[in-house]
């Protein structure tokens, strides 16, 4: 069974591993789909470095990296969801809820501060997965309801947002947000480790093959013996866990559980994943591309701050333009690949 699974899944999801007979056009198209975001990121960084003296400094680049960490962790979980052909609109509210729960739990010790947001946010993801996989409800509706639910719970435990819980200063959670290793924030190291693990799981594990198979053709995957329902439940649970962890780390960084965070963050995560080359239709995507997409959005935000005369709304304009261009390019490249 594993041999039958491996061939179609790998061919559909790993275009850089084209067969030896693949034409030059097929290889170039596949590379463009996978590495387009990275090329755009590198060009943007070079232009920004030449335009602004303060951009390539270690302090500024460190701020970009730390600012990207929380969105990157959310986008990591979102990548698995979108590769299966789903969507998760609840991650922004779940992220905010995770931060509040971590800050509240820090008064009872590090274990509570870390496990409570993971347990609650993972449970939200699990319920999403069960409703989508078992009840066959639309992911858009289910996760939209979960978004409202998580935000409602958040407002309830913070007295409509009037109460802000602070992270205990001497707790291990505070240390995660403050300390560095080799001059790089621990938050960045944690994010890097998670992305390495995520890439290995998606590309090299049996579960990763199932994720691609479900997104490529759910009916065919079921006939081939892939556990479609369990795979969907797993990816939504993973998405909830990633959002909860990002919220906990954000609370460590800010030393408090800020209630107004996370609004619209699900859209930023989706944009980063799609800009990174993952198809919204499922069956095709890369963890490395997602990371490049997140960094590209953060670099754009940083450039706008460097200009100074532009307000933050321009970030949304540029991000939306990038997203539109990427979707159009993906559609064109997909059609070109089928024609070759």
Coordinates of C-alpha atoms in Angstrom, one line a residue, residues 81 84-90 124-146 214 218 228-237 239:
X81 CA -4.8 22.8 6.4
X84 CA -5.7 19.3 2.3
X85 CA -7.9 21.8 0.5
X86 CA -9.3 23.3 3.7
X87 CA -9.2 26.7 5.4
X88 CA -9.0 27.8 9.1
X89 CA -10.5 31.2 9.9
X90 CA -10.3 30.6 13.7
X124 CA -10.9 24.0 19.3
X125 CA -8.9 22.7 16.4
X126 CA -10.0 19.1 17.2
X127 CA -13.6 20.1 17.3
X128 CA -13.2 21.9 13.9
X129 CA -11.6 18.8 12.5
X130 CA -14.4 16.5 13.8
X131 CA -17.2 18.7 12.4
X132 CA -15.4 19.0 9.0
X133 CA -14.3 15.4 8.7
X134 CA -17.1 13.5 10.4
X135 CA -20.2 15.8 10.0
X136 CA -18.9 16.9 6.5
X137 CA -19.6 20.6 7.2
X138 CA -18.0 23.3 5.2
X139 CA -14.6 24.4 6.7
X140 CA -15.4 28.0 6.1
X141 CA -18.5 27.9 8.2
X142 CA -17.1 25.7 10.9
X143 CA -13.9 27.7 11.4
X144 CA -15.9 31.0 11.2
X145 CA -18.1 29.8 14.1
X146 CA -14.9 28.7 16.0
X214 CA -6.4 14.3 0.6
X218 CA -10.0 13.1 -1.6
X228 CA -9.1 10.9 5.0
X229 CA -11.1 11.7 8.1
X230 CA -8.2 11.2 10.5
X231 CA -5.9 13.3 8.3
X232 CA -8.4 16.2 8.3
X233 CA -8.9 16.0 12.1
X234 CA -5.1 16.0 12.6
X235 CA -4.4 19.0 10.4
X236 CA -7.1 21.2 12.1
X237 CA -5.9 20.1 15.5
X239 CA -3.5 24.4 13.3

